Coordinates of C-alpha atoms in Angstrom, one line a residue:
M1 CA -112.8 -84.5 254.4
I2 CA -114.1 -85.9 250.6
K3 CA -117.4 -85.6 249.2
T4 CA -119.8 -88.6 249.2
I5 CA -120.6 -90.0 245.6
L6 CA -123.7 -92.5 245.7
P7 CA -125.4 -94.8 242.9
P8 CA -125.8 -94.7 239.8
A9 CA -122.5 -92.9 239.9
T10 CA -119.7 -93.9 237.1
I11 CA -116.9 -94.8 238.8
G12 CA -113.9 -95.3 236.5
I13 CA -111.1 -97.3 236.8
V14 CA -107.2 -97.3 235.0
G15 CA -106.4 -100.7 234.7
G16 CA -108.9 -103.1 233.5
G17 CA -107.3 -106.8 235.2
Q18 CA -108.3 -108.8 238.4
L19 CA -108.6 -106.1 240.5
G20 CA -110.0 -104.1 239.0
Q21 CA -112.6 -107.0 238.2
M22 CA -113.3 -107.5 241.6
M23 CA -113.3 -103.5 242.8
T24 CA -116.1 -103.4 239.4
L25 CA -118.1 -106.4 241.1
S26 CA -117.8 -104.9 244.4
A27 CA -119.3 -101.6 242.8
K28 CA -122.1 -103.1 240.4
S29 CA -123.2 -104.8 243.5
M30 CA -123.8 -101.4 245.1
G31 CA -125.8 -99.8 242.3
Y32 CA -122.8 -98.1 240.7
K33 CA -121.9 -97.5 237.2
V34 CA -118.5 -98.6 236.2
G35 CA -116.2 -97.8 233.1
I36 CA -112.8 -99.0 232.4
L37 CA -109.6 -98.0 231.1
D38 CA -107.3 -101.2 229.4
P39 CA -106.0 -101.6 226.2
T40 CA -106.8 -105.4 226.0
P41 CA -110.0 -106.2 224.4
D42 CA -112.6 -108.0 226.7
A43 CA -110.3 -107.0 229.3
P44 CA -111.4 -108.5 232.8
A45 CA -112.6 -105.7 234.5
A46 CA -114.6 -105.0 231.3
Q47 CA -116.5 -108.2 231.4
V48 CA -118.5 -106.8 234.8
A49 CA -118.2 -103.2 233.7
D50 CA -120.5 -101.1 231.5
F51 CA -118.3 -99.7 229.3
Q52 CA -114.8 -100.3 227.9
I53 CA -112.4 -97.3 226.5
Q54 CA -109.7 -99.8 224.6
A55 CA -106.6 -97.4 225.0
A56 CA -103.2 -97.4 226.2
Y57 CA -102.7 -96.4 230.0
D58 CA -100.8 -93.0 229.0
D59 CA -103.5 -92.0 226.2
E60 CA -104.3 -88.7 227.9
A61 CA -107.5 -88.5 225.3
A62 CA -108.5 -91.8 227.0
L63 CA -108.0 -90.6 230.3
L64 CA -109.7 -87.8 229.7
E65 CA -112.8 -89.3 227.6
L66 CA -113.3 -91.8 231.5
A67 CA -112.6 -88.9 233.6
H68 CA -115.4 -86.5 231.5
R69 CA -117.8 -89.9 231.6
S70 CA -117.2 -91.1 235.8
A71 CA -118.0 -89.0 238.6
V72 CA -114.8 -90.3 240.5
L73 CA -111.4 -91.9 239.2
T74 CA -109.7 -95.1 240.3
Y75 CA -106.6 -97.4 239.4
E76 CA -105.6 -101.1 240.2
F77 CA -102.1 -100.7 239.3
E78 CA -99.5 -98.2 240.0
N79 CA -98.2 -97.0 236.7
V80 CA -100.7 -94.6 236.3
A81 CA -99.1 -91.1 233.7
E82 CA -99.4 -88.8 237.2
E83 CA -99.3 -85.3 234.8
T84 CA -102.8 -86.8 232.7
L85 CA -104.5 -87.9 236.3
K86 CA -104.0 -84.1 237.6
K87 CA -105.7 -82.7 234.2
A88 CA -108.2 -85.5 234.6
A89 CA -109.2 -84.6 238.0
A90 CA -110.4 -81.4 236.8
Y91 CA -113.3 -83.6 235.7
A92 CA -114.3 -86.3 238.0
A93 CA -113.4 -86.9 241.9
L94 CA -109.8 -88.2 242.4
P95 CA -109.5 -89.0 245.7
Q96 CA -106.3 -91.3 246.5
G97 CA -104.7 -87.6 244.7
V98 CA -101.3 -88.2 242.1
N99 CA -99.0 -88.3 245.7
L100 CA -99.7 -91.9 246.5
L101 CA -98.9 -92.8 243.2
H102 CA -96.0 -90.5 242.8
I103 CA -94.7 -92.0 246.2
T104 CA -95.5 -95.7 246.0
G105 CA -94.6 -95.8 242.2
Q106 CA -90.9 -95.6 242.7
R107 CA -89.3 -97.8 245.0
L108 CA -86.4 -95.1 246.1
R109 CA -89.2 -92.3 247.2
E110 CA -91.3 -95.1 248.9
K111 CA -88.4 -96.1 251.6
T112 CA -87.3 -92.8 251.8
F113 CA -91.3 -91.8 252.6
L114 CA -91.3 -94.7 255.0
R115 CA -88.1 -93.9 256.8
D116 CA -88.8 -90.3 257.1
A117 CA -92.4 -91.2 258.5
Q118 CA -90.2 -93.2 261.2
V119 CA -91.3 -96.8 260.0
P120 CA -88.7 -99.6 260.0
V121 CA -87.7 -100.5 256.6
T122 CA -84.5 -102.9 255.4
E123 CA -81.4 -100.5 254.8
F124 CA -81.3 -98.7 251.4
A125 CA -79.1 -96.9 248.7
A126 CA -80.2 -95.6 244.8
V127 CA -77.8 -97.3 242.8
T128 CA -77.7 -95.8 238.9
D129 CA -73.5 -96.9 237.9
E130 CA -70.6 -99.1 238.8
A131 CA -69.2 -96.2 241.6
S132 CA -72.8 -95.8 242.9
L133 CA -73.3 -100.0 242.6
Q134 CA -69.7 -99.6 244.5
T135 CA -70.5 -97.4 247.4
A136 CA -74.2 -98.9 248.1
I137 CA -72.8 -102.3 248.3
A138 CA -70.1 -100.9 251.1
K139 CA -72.8 -99.3 253.0
I140 CA -74.8 -102.6 253.0
G141 CA -72.9 -105.4 252.6
Y142 CA -73.7 -108.8 251.0
P143 CA -76.8 -110.3 250.8
A144 CA -78.6 -107.5 248.4
L145 CA -81.2 -107.3 246.4
L146 CA -81.0 -104.6 243.3
K147 CA -83.8 -103.5 241.9
T148 CA -85.1 -101.0 239.4
V149 CA -86.7 -98.4 240.9
S150 CA -90.4 -98.8 238.9
G151 CA -91.7 -100.8 237.1
G152 CA -90.6 -104.1 238.3
Y153 CA -93.4 -106.6 239.9
D154 CA -93.3 -110.6 240.9
G155 CA -89.9 -110.8 240.9
H156 CA -89.4 -109.0 237.4
G157 CA -86.5 -106.3 237.6
Q158 CA -84.7 -107.2 240.6
L159 CA -81.1 -109.6 241.0
D160 CA -79.8 -111.3 244.1
I161 CA -76.5 -109.9 245.2
N162 CA -74.9 -113.0 247.1
S163 CA -70.8 -111.8 246.5
S164 CA -68.8 -109.5 244.3
A165 CA -69.4 -112.1 241.4
D166 CA -72.9 -111.0 241.3
L167 CA -71.4 -107.3 240.0
I168 CA -71.1 -107.9 236.5
I169 CA -74.9 -109.4 235.9
A170 CA -75.9 -106.6 237.9
K171 CA -74.6 -103.9 235.5
Q172 CA -77.0 -105.5 233.0
L173 CA -80.1 -103.8 235.2
Y174 CA -78.8 -100.3 236.5
D175 CA -77.3 -100.3 232.4
Q176 CA -81.4 -100.1 232.0
A177 CA -83.0 -98.0 234.7
P178 CA -81.9 -96.4 238.0
C179 CA -81.5 -98.9 240.8
I180 CA -82.0 -99.0 244.5
L181 CA -79.9 -101.3 246.6
E182 CA -81.9 -103.1 249.5
A183 CA -79.9 -105.1 252.2
R184 CA -82.0 -108.2 252.5
Q185 CA -83.6 -109.5 255.5
N186 CA -83.5 -112.4 257.8
F187 CA -87.1 -112.9 258.5
Q188 CA -89.1 -115.8 259.6
A189 CA -92.5 -115.1 258.0
E190 CA -94.6 -112.5 255.4
A191 CA -96.8 -110.4 256.1
S192 CA -99.6 -108.2 254.8
I193 CA -102.0 -105.9 255.9
M194 CA -104.8 -103.6 254.7
V195 CA -105.5 -100.3 255.1
T196 CA -108.3 -97.8 254.5
R197 CA -110.1 -94.8 255.8
D198 CA -113.6 -93.2 255.3
L199 CA -114.4 -89.6 254.8
H200 CA -113.9 -88.3 258.2
Q201 CA -110.9 -89.8 257.7
K202 CA -111.2 -92.3 260.5
T203 CA -108.7 -95.6 259.8
Y204 CA -109.2 -99.2 259.1
T205 CA -107.2 -102.4 259.1
F206 CA -107.4 -105.7 258.0
P207 CA -106.0 -108.7 259.5
L208 CA -102.1 -109.2 259.3
V209 CA -101.9 -112.1 256.9
T210 CA -99.0 -114.6 256.6
N211 CA -97.6 -115.2 253.0
Q212 CA -96.5 -117.9 251.4
H213 CA -94.2 -117.0 247.9
K214 CA -93.1 -118.9 245.2
N215 CA -90.6 -117.9 242.6
H216 CA -91.1 -114.7 243.7
I217 CA -95.0 -114.7 242.9
L218 CA -97.6 -114.6 245.8
H219 CA -98.9 -118.3 246.3
T220 CA -100.7 -118.7 249.3
T221 CA -102.3 -116.4 252.4
I222 CA -102.9 -117.6 255.6
A223 CA -105.2 -115.6 257.5
A224 CA -106.0 -117.7 260.5
N225 CA -104.6 -114.8 263.7
Q226 CA -101.2 -116.4 263.4
F227 CA -98.8 -113.8 264.9
S228 CA -98.6 -112.6 268.1
E229 CA -100.6 -109.5 270.0
V230 CA -97.9 -107.7 270.1
L231 CA -96.8 -107.6 266.4
R232 CA -100.6 -107.9 265.0
Q233 CA -101.2 -103.9 266.8
K234 CA -97.2 -102.7 265.3
A235 CA -98.6 -103.6 262.1
K236 CA -102.1 -101.5 262.7
N237 CA -100.0 -98.7 264.3
Y238 CA -97.4 -98.6 261.6
A239 CA -100.4 -98.6 258.6
E240 CA -102.0 -96.1 260.6
K241 CA -99.1 -94.0 260.8
I242 CA -98.8 -94.4 256.6
A243 CA -102.2 -93.9 255.9
E244 CA -102.5 -91.1 258.5
K245 CA -98.7 -89.1 256.2
L246 CA -100.3 -90.1 252.9
D247 CA -103.8 -88.4 253.5
L248 CA -105.2 -92.2 252.1
Y249 CA -108.6 -92.9 250.5
G250 CA -109.3 -95.9 248.8
V251 CA -107.0 -99.2 250.3
L252 CA -103.6 -99.2 250.6
G253 CA -101.4 -103.0 250.7
I254 CA -98.9 -102.8 253.0
E255 CA -95.9 -106.1 252.4
F256 CA -94.3 -106.6 256.2
F257 CA -90.8 -109.1 256.9
V258 CA -91.8 -110.8 260.2
I259 CA -88.7 -110.4 261.6
N260 CA -89.5 -111.9 265.2
D261 CA -92.5 -112.2 268.2
H262 CA -92.2 -108.2 268.4
E263 CA -90.5 -106.9 265.2
L264 CA -91.4 -105.6 261.6
V265 CA -90.2 -104.3 258.7
V266 CA -91.7 -103.0 256.4
N267 CA -90.7 -104.4 252.5
E268 CA -93.2 -102.5 249.9
L269 CA -96.8 -100.5 249.4
A270 CA -99.1 -101.0 247.0
P271 CA -102.1 -98.1 246.7
R272 CA -104.5 -100.4 245.7
P273 CA -106.5 -103.3 246.8
H274 CA -103.4 -106.7 247.1
N275 CA -103.5 -109.8 246.0
S276 CA -103.5 -111.2 249.6
G277 CA -107.0 -109.2 250.4
H278 CA -108.6 -111.3 248.3
Y279 CA -109.7 -113.7 250.9
T280 CA -111.1 -110.9 252.6
I281 CA -113.9 -111.2 249.8
E282 CA -115.1 -114.9 251.7
A283 CA -113.6 -114.3 255.1
C284 CA -115.0 -110.7 256.6
N285 CA -117.8 -108.7 257.2
I286 CA -116.9 -106.2 254.0
S287 CA -114.2 -106.9 251.5
Q288 CA -111.1 -104.9 250.1
F289 CA -112.8 -104.3 247.4
E290 CA -115.7 -102.8 248.9
A291 CA -113.8 -100.8 251.3
H292 CA -111.3 -99.8 248.7
I293 CA -115.3 -97.9 246.7
R294 CA -116.6 -97.2 250.1
S295 CA -113.7 -95.3 250.8
I296 CA -113.2 -93.4 247.7
C297 CA -117.1 -93.0 247.1
G298 CA -116.9 -91.0 250.7
L299 CA -119.1 -93.8 252.1
P300 CA -118.7 -94.9 255.9
I301 CA -117.1 -98.4 256.4
P302 CA -117.9 -100.9 259.0
V303 CA -115.6 -101.8 261.8
I304 CA -113.9 -104.9 260.2
S305 CA -114.0 -108.0 261.4
Q306 CA -113.1 -112.2 260.3
E307 CA -114.8 -114.3 262.0
H308 CA -113.2 -117.7 260.5
P309 CA -109.9 -118.4 259.3
A310 CA -109.2 -118.7 255.7
V311 CA -106.8 -119.8 253.1
M312 CA -106.3 -118.1 249.6
R313 CA -104.2 -119.9 247.1
N314 CA -103.6 -118.5 243.6
L315 CA -104.5 -119.8 240.2
L316 CA -101.2 -119.2 238.1
G317 CA -101.0 -120.9 234.6
T318 CA -101.8 -124.0 234.3
D319 CA -103.5 -124.6 238.0
L320 CA -105.9 -122.2 236.4
T321 CA -106.8 -125.9 234.1
L322 CA -106.2 -128.1 236.9
A323 CA -108.6 -126.6 239.1
R324 CA -111.1 -126.4 236.4
E325 CA -111.0 -130.3 236.4
L326 CA -111.1 -130.8 240.0
L327 CA -113.8 -128.4 241.0
N328 CA -116.5 -130.9 241.1
D329 CA -115.1 -132.2 243.8
H330 CA -114.8 -129.6 245.7
P331 CA -117.7 -127.5 247.1
E332 CA -115.8 -125.8 249.6
W333 CA -113.9 -123.7 247.5
H334 CA -114.9 -120.5 247.0
F335 CA -113.3 -120.5 242.6
H336 CA -112.0 -117.3 241.5
D337 CA -111.2 -117.3 237.4
Y338 CA -110.5 -114.2 236.2
G339 CA -111.5 -114.5 232.6
K340 CA -108.4 -114.2 231.3
A341 CA -107.7 -114.9 227.5
E342 CA -104.3 -116.7 227.5
I343 CA -103.2 -119.5 229.8
R344 CA -99.0 -118.8 230.6
P345 CA -96.7 -119.4 233.1
Q346 CA -96.6 -118.0 235.9
R347 CA -99.2 -115.2 235.4
K348 CA -102.2 -114.7 237.7
L349 CA -106.0 -116.5 236.6
G350 CA -107.4 -116.7 239.5
H351 CA -107.9 -117.8 243.1
I352 CA -109.7 -120.6 245.3
T353 CA -110.5 -119.2 248.7
V354 CA -111.2 -121.3 251.4
V355 CA -113.1 -120.7 254.9
G356 CA -113.1 -123.0 258.2
D357 CA -112.1 -123.5 261.6
D358 CA -109.0 -125.5 261.0
I359 CA -106.1 -124.4 259.2
D360 CA -104.7 -127.7 258.8
E361 CA -108.1 -128.7 257.1
L362 CA -107.7 -125.9 254.9
L363 CA -104.4 -125.9 253.7
E364 CA -105.3 -129.8 252.7
M365 CA -108.3 -128.7 250.7
T366 CA -106.1 -126.8 248.6
A367 CA -103.0 -129.4 248.6
M368 CA -103.8 -131.1 245.2
L369 CA -102.8 -128.1 243.4
K370 CA -99.3 -128.6 243.0
G371 CA -98.7 -124.9 241.4
E372 CA -95.8 -124.3 238.8
N373 CA -92.4 -124.7 238.8

């Protein structure tokens, strides 16, 4: 059991992006102080926090300073220096621990963990050179995906391997970093679920939602109870098993491939709140961000419920500019602008959530946002 940390204690967050910003907003509403470590001046989370330490994420002195000034530490992304976090844990509580990052920050370790936990995953193999790639192809076949074992996100650091012609290009990837080859799943849909635990190790799950991607980046999340009861219960069972095996505190995002009405395969884990859980801010009795804060601070968590369907639409690049221009015409939009300094193509700059009873109407409410190509 972790200890309870009450307001107005300070929560230190490693990372100052939009996830950190939404964590901060939840923490501040509960009366906590918040400090941010991020190298970007006036980072999104820092805009709403009490202070920012502007330094690189691997700056040991800066992370230890954040720990000294905080009662509890958390993070908003996977690639945090594990050894430095271990040192920081001497000065501030680290309920999520370092093992969670160690497993989820490296795809080969993550897939192995899931397989050993008897949670279904796609077939996979390690790739470090041409010989291991040939061995992996012989085992897995085509089509497949070659990914760097760490560091990649939103489609970065991965290649489609559809035939032997793609193996020449693959060399460019495995020469840069160790890789993993994964069998490509023939799935019906992509889905995700958020899971967390309270101070008594009781597990709580958010609804299983549908995710639609464009150019490997999450485009739309539909939270409308659209899966069978069998599938929803399987997702919940897998989430609870994973949370228990990880001794989880904080929120964990679990991405699935939906194979059919009764079969799921886990694709990825995210040791933090997840993009596909943003809808929870407006659609659930407690958001994923408040659940995260409650979990790491040892507070009770209510049974999670969603009363109405919801659609969350990411705003990438110039989507944000268009959404701002249309905002006056859409009072139904719950509009979130992350306050990032630069608008760049394919960059996550905000999101819109709409809540109601008719899913087709909800999708129509954001249809004028055509999205970047």
